[in-house]
Coordinates of C-alpha atoms in Angstrom, one line a residue:
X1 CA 1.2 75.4 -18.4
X2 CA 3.2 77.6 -16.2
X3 CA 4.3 74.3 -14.0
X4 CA 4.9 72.7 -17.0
X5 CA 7.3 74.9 -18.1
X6 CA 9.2 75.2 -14.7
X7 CA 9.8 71.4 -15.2
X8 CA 10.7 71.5 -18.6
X9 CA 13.8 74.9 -18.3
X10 CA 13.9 74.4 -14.4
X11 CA 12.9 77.7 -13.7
X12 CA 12.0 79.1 -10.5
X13 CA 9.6 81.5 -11.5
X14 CA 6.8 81.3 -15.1
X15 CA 4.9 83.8 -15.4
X16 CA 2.0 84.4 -18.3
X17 CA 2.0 87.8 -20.4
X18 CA -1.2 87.0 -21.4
X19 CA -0.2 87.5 -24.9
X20 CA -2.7 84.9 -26.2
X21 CA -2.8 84.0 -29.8
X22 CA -4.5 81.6 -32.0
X23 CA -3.8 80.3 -35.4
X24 CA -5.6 77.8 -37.6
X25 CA -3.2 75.1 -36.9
X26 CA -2.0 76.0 -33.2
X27 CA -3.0 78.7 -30.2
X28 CA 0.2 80.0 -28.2
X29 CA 0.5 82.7 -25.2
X30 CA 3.8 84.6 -23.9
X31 CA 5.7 83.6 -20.9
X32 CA 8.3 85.2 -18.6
X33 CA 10.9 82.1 -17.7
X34 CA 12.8 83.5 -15.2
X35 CA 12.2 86.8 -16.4
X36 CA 12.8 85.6 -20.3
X37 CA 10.3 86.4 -22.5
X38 CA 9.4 83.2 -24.8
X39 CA 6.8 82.5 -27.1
X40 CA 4.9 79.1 -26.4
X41 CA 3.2 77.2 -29.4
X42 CA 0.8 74.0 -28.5
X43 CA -1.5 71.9 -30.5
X44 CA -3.3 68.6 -29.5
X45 CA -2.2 66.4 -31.7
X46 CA -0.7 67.2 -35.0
X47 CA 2.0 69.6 -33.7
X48 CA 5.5 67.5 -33.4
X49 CA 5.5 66.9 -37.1
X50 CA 4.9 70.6 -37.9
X51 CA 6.9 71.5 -34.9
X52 CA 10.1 69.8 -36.4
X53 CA 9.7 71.2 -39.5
X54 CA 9.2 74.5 -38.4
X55 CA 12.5 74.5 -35.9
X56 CA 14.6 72.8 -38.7
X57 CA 13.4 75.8 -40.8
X58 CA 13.9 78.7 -38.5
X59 CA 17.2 76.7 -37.4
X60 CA 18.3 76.7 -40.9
X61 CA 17.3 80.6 -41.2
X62 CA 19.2 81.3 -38.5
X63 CA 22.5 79.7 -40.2
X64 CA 22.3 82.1 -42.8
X65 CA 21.0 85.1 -40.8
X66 CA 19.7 87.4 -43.7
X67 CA 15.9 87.6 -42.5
X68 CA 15.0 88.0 -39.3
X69 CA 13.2 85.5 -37.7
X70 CA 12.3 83.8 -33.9
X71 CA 15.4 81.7 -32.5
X72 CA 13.8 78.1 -31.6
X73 CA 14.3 76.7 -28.4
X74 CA 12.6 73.8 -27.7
X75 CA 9.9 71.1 -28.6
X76 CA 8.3 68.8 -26.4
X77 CA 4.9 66.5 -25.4
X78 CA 3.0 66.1 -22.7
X79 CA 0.3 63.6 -23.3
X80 CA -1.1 64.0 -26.5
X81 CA -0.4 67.7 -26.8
X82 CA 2.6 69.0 -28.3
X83 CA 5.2 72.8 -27.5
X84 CA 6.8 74.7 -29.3
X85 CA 8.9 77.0 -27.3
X86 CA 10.6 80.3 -29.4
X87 CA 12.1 83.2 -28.7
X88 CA 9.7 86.2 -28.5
X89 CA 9.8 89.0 -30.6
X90 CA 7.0 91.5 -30.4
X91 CA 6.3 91.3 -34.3
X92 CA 3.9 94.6 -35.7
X93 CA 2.4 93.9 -39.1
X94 CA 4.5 94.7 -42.3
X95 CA 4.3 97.9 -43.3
X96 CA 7.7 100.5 -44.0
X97 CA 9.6 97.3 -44.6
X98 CA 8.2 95.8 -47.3
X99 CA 10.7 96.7 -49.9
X100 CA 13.3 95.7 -47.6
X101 CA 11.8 92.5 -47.4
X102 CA 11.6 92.3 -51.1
X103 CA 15.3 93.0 -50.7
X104 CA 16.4 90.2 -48.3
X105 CA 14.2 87.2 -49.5
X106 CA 16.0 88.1 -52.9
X107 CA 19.2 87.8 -51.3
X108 CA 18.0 84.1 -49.1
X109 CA 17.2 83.0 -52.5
X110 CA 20.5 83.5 -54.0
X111 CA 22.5 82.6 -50.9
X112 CA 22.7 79.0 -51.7
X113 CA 23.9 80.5 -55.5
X114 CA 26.6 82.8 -53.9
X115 CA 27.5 79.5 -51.5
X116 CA 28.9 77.0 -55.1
X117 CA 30.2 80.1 -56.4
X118 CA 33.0 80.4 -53.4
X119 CA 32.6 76.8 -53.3
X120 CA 34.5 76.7 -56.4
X121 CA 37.1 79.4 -55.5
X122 CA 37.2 77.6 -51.8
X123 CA 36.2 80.3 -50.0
X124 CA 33.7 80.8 -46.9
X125 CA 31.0 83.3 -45.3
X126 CA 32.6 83.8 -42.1
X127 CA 30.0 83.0 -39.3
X128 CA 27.5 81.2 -42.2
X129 CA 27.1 78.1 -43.2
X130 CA 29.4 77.0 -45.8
X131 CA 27.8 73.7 -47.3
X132 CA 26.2 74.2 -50.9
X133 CA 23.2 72.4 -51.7
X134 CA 22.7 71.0 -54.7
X135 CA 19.5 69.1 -55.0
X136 CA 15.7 70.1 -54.4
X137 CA 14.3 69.3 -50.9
X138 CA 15.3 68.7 -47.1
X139 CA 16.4 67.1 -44.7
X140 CA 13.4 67.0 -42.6
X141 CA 9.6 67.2 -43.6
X142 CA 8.4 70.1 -43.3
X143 CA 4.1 71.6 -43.3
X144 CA 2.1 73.7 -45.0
X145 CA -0.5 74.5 -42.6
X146 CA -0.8 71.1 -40.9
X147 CA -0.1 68.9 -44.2
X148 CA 3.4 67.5 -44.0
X149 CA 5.5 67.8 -47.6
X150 CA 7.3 65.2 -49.0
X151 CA 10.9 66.7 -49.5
X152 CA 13.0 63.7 -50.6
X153 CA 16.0 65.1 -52.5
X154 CA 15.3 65.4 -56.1
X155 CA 17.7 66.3 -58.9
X156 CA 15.8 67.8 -60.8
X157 CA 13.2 70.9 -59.9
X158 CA 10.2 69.6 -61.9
X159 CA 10.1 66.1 -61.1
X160 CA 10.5 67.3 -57.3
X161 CA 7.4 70.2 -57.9
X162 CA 5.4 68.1 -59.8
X163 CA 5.4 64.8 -58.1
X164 CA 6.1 65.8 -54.2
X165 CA 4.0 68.9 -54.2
X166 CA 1.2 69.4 -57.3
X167 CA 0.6 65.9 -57.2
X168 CA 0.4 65.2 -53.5
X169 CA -2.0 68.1 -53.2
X170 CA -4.2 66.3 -56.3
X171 CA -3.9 62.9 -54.6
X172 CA -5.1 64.6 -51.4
X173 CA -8.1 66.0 -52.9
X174 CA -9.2 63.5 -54.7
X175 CA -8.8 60.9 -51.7
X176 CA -10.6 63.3 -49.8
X177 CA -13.3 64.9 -51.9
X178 CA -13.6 61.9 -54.8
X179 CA -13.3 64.7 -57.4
X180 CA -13.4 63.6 -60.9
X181 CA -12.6 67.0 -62.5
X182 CA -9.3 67.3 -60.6
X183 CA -8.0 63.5 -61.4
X184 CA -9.5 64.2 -64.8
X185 CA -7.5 67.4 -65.6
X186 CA -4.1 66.1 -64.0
X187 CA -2.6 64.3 -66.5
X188 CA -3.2 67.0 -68.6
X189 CA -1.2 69.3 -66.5
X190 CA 1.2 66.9 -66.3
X191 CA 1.8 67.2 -70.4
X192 CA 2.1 71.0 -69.9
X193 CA 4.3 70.9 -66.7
X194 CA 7.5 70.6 -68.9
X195 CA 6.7 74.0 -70.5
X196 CA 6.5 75.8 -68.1
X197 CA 10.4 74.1 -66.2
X198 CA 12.0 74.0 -69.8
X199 CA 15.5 71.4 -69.4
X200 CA 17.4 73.8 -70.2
X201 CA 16.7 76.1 -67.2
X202 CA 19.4 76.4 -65.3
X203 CA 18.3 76.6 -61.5
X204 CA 20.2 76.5 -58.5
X205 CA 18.2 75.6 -55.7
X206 CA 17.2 78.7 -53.7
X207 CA 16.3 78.2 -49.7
X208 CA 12.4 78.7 -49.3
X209 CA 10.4 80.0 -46.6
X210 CA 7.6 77.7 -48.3
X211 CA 4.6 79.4 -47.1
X212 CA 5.7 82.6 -47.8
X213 CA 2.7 85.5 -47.7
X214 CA 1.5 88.5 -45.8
X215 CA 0.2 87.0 -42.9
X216 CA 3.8 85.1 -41.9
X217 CA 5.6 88.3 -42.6
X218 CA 6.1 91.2 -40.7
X219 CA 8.6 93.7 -38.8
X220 CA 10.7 94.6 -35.3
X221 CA 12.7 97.5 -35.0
X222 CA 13.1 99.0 -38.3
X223 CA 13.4 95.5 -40.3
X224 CA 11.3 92.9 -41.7
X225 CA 10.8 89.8 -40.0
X226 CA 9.3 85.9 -41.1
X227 CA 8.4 83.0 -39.3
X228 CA 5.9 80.0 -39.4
X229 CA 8.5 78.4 -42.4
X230 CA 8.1 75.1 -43.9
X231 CA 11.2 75.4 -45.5
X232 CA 12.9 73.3 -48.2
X233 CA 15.2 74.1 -51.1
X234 CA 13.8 75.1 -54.4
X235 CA 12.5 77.4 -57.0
X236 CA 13.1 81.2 -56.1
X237 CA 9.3 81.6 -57.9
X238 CA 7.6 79.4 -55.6
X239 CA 8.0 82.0 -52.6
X240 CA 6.3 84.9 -54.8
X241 CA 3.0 83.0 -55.1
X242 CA 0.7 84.5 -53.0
X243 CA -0.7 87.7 -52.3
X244 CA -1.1 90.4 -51.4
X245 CA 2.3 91.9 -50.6
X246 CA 2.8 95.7 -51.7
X247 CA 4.0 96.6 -55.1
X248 CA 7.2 97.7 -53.8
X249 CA 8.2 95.1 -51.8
X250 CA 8.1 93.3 -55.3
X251 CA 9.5 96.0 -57.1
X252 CA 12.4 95.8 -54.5
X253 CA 12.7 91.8 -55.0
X254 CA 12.7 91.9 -58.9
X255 CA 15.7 94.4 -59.2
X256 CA 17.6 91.8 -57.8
X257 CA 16.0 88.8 -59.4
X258 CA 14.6 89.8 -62.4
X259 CA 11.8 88.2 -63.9
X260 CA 12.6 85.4 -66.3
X261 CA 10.6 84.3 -69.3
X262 CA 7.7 82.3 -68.7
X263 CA 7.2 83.7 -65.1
X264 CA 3.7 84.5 -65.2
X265 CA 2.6 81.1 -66.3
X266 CA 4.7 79.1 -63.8
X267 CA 3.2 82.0 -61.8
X268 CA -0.2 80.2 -62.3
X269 CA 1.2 77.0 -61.4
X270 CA 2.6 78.0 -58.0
X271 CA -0.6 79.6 -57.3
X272 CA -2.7 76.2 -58.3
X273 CA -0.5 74.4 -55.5
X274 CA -1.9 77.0 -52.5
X275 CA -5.1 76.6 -53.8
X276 CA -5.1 73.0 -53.7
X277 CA -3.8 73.0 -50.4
X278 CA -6.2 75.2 -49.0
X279 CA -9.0 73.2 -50.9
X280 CA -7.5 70.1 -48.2
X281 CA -7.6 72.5 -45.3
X282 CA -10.6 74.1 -45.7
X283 CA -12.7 72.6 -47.9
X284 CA -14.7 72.7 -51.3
X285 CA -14.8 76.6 -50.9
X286 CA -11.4 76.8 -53.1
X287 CA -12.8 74.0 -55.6
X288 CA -14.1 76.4 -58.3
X289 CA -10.6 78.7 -58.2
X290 CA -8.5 75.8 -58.1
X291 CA -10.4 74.1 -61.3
X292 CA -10.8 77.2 -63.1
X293 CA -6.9 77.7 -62.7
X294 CA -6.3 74.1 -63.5
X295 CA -8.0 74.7 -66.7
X296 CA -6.7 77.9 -67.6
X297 CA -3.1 75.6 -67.4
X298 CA -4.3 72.8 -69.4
X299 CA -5.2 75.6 -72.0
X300 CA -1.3 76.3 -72.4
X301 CA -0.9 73.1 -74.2
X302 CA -3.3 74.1 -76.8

């Protein structure tokens, strides 16, 4: 690794830390690069699709600059393996910051918000990105653990949650698993989707982290901190559904955003995708959660 690296930034001197890490999709270490401190992702063969994703989404994170998160530096391939290279930030878990975390992801999600408002009195953050976005997805797929998301640009929230996420999670496990219940209960959450996303709505697509939850959170130096993203632009909700973050680190987000009617059953719905993709990652372990939620939804429409 350490020559491999010398080739790649031309340095005369790598050096391991030792700070080893593994993940579920990917194991990393810490490197000194000329007496830089990086963070070094690899994975054996699913990694450049996640990898893009993930530095278009700190990239775009960076742009704005309201939550802190690693810089990306670089991806590459060596033979069938794929890096990651970061900046390294010496992340502790998430625990006096939580309301100010609360605080900031409430303020990512209305930066794109705040962006058509000056759009429309011409004005500009200075330093930020200026460029409103008005349509649900991105540029670039983007994972959720190692499954890659469809974000073509959608107009509209619900057909983009429905068909691009929910249904692509169904489709998976159904492929995979042959499970009748699921492909039996989906057109039925279909019929109860528009209930929950009613046309009137108003939404202005909010940046996402899009696998927002405790374990991709956590703080440096007196403020919180994300990263792993697999971002795309969408539903402020869809960031708040999964636990278990602290009650004031919602508390915090909420006086912000306040909740809006029907929040606890799209709630539901937002939790039924995680499950569904964890159900592909992991296995038939999250079947009887994600069908018991999948009913619970079908019962709205009753």
């Amino acid at each position: 690794m350490e020559e491999l690296l010398k080739e790649q930034f031309d340095c005369k001197e790598v050096k391991s830390c030792n700070g080893k890490t593994g993940g579920i999709n990917s194991d990393g270490g810490v490197y000194l690069l000329d007496g830089k401190k990086v963070f070094v992702k690899r994975n054996p063969a699913k990694g450049s699709r996640m990898y893009e994703g993930e530095h278009a989404s700190l990239m775009t994170l960076h742009q704005i600059d309201i939550i802190k998160a690693p810089k990306p530096i670089r991806i590459f391939s060596r033979g069938e393996k794929s890096f990651f290279v970061m900046e390294y930030l010496a992340i502790n878990p998430l625990l006096k910051q939580a309301a100010s975390l609360g605080e900031k992801l409430a303020q990512l999600h209305l930066y794109n918000e705040q962006l058509r408002v000056l759009s429309l009195k011409n004005e500009s953050f200075v330093g930020k990105t200026t460029h409103f976005v008005e349509k649900f997805g991105f540029d670039v797929t983007t994972c959720v653990g190692f499954i890659p998301m469809d974000n073509r640009w959608e107009d509209d929230w619900l057909t983009f949650y429905a068909r691009n996420r929910l249904k692509a999670q169904v489709d998976r496990v159904v492929s995979t698993y042959h499970d009748r219940d699921v492909a039996s209960m989906w057109p039925e959450i279909e019929r109860v989707l528009p209930q929950l996303f009613p046309s009137d709505q108003s939404m202005i697509p909010s940046l996402l982290h899009g696998d927002f939850w405790v374990g991709n959170t956590g703080e440096i130096d007196g403020e919180p901190c994300i990263f792993d993203p697999g971002s795309s632009y969408g539903h402020s909700e869809f960031d708040l559904a999964l636990p278990p973050f602290p009650s004031e680190f919602h508390d915090a987000y909420h006086k912000i955003i306040p909740k809006q009617p029907g929040f606890e059953k799209r709630h539901k719905s937002y939790i039924l995708f995680y499950l569904l993709n964890r159900w592909n990652h992991f296995g038939s372990g999250y079947k009887a959660s994600a069908l018991a939620l999948m009913r619970e939804i079908c019962a709205y429409n009753k």
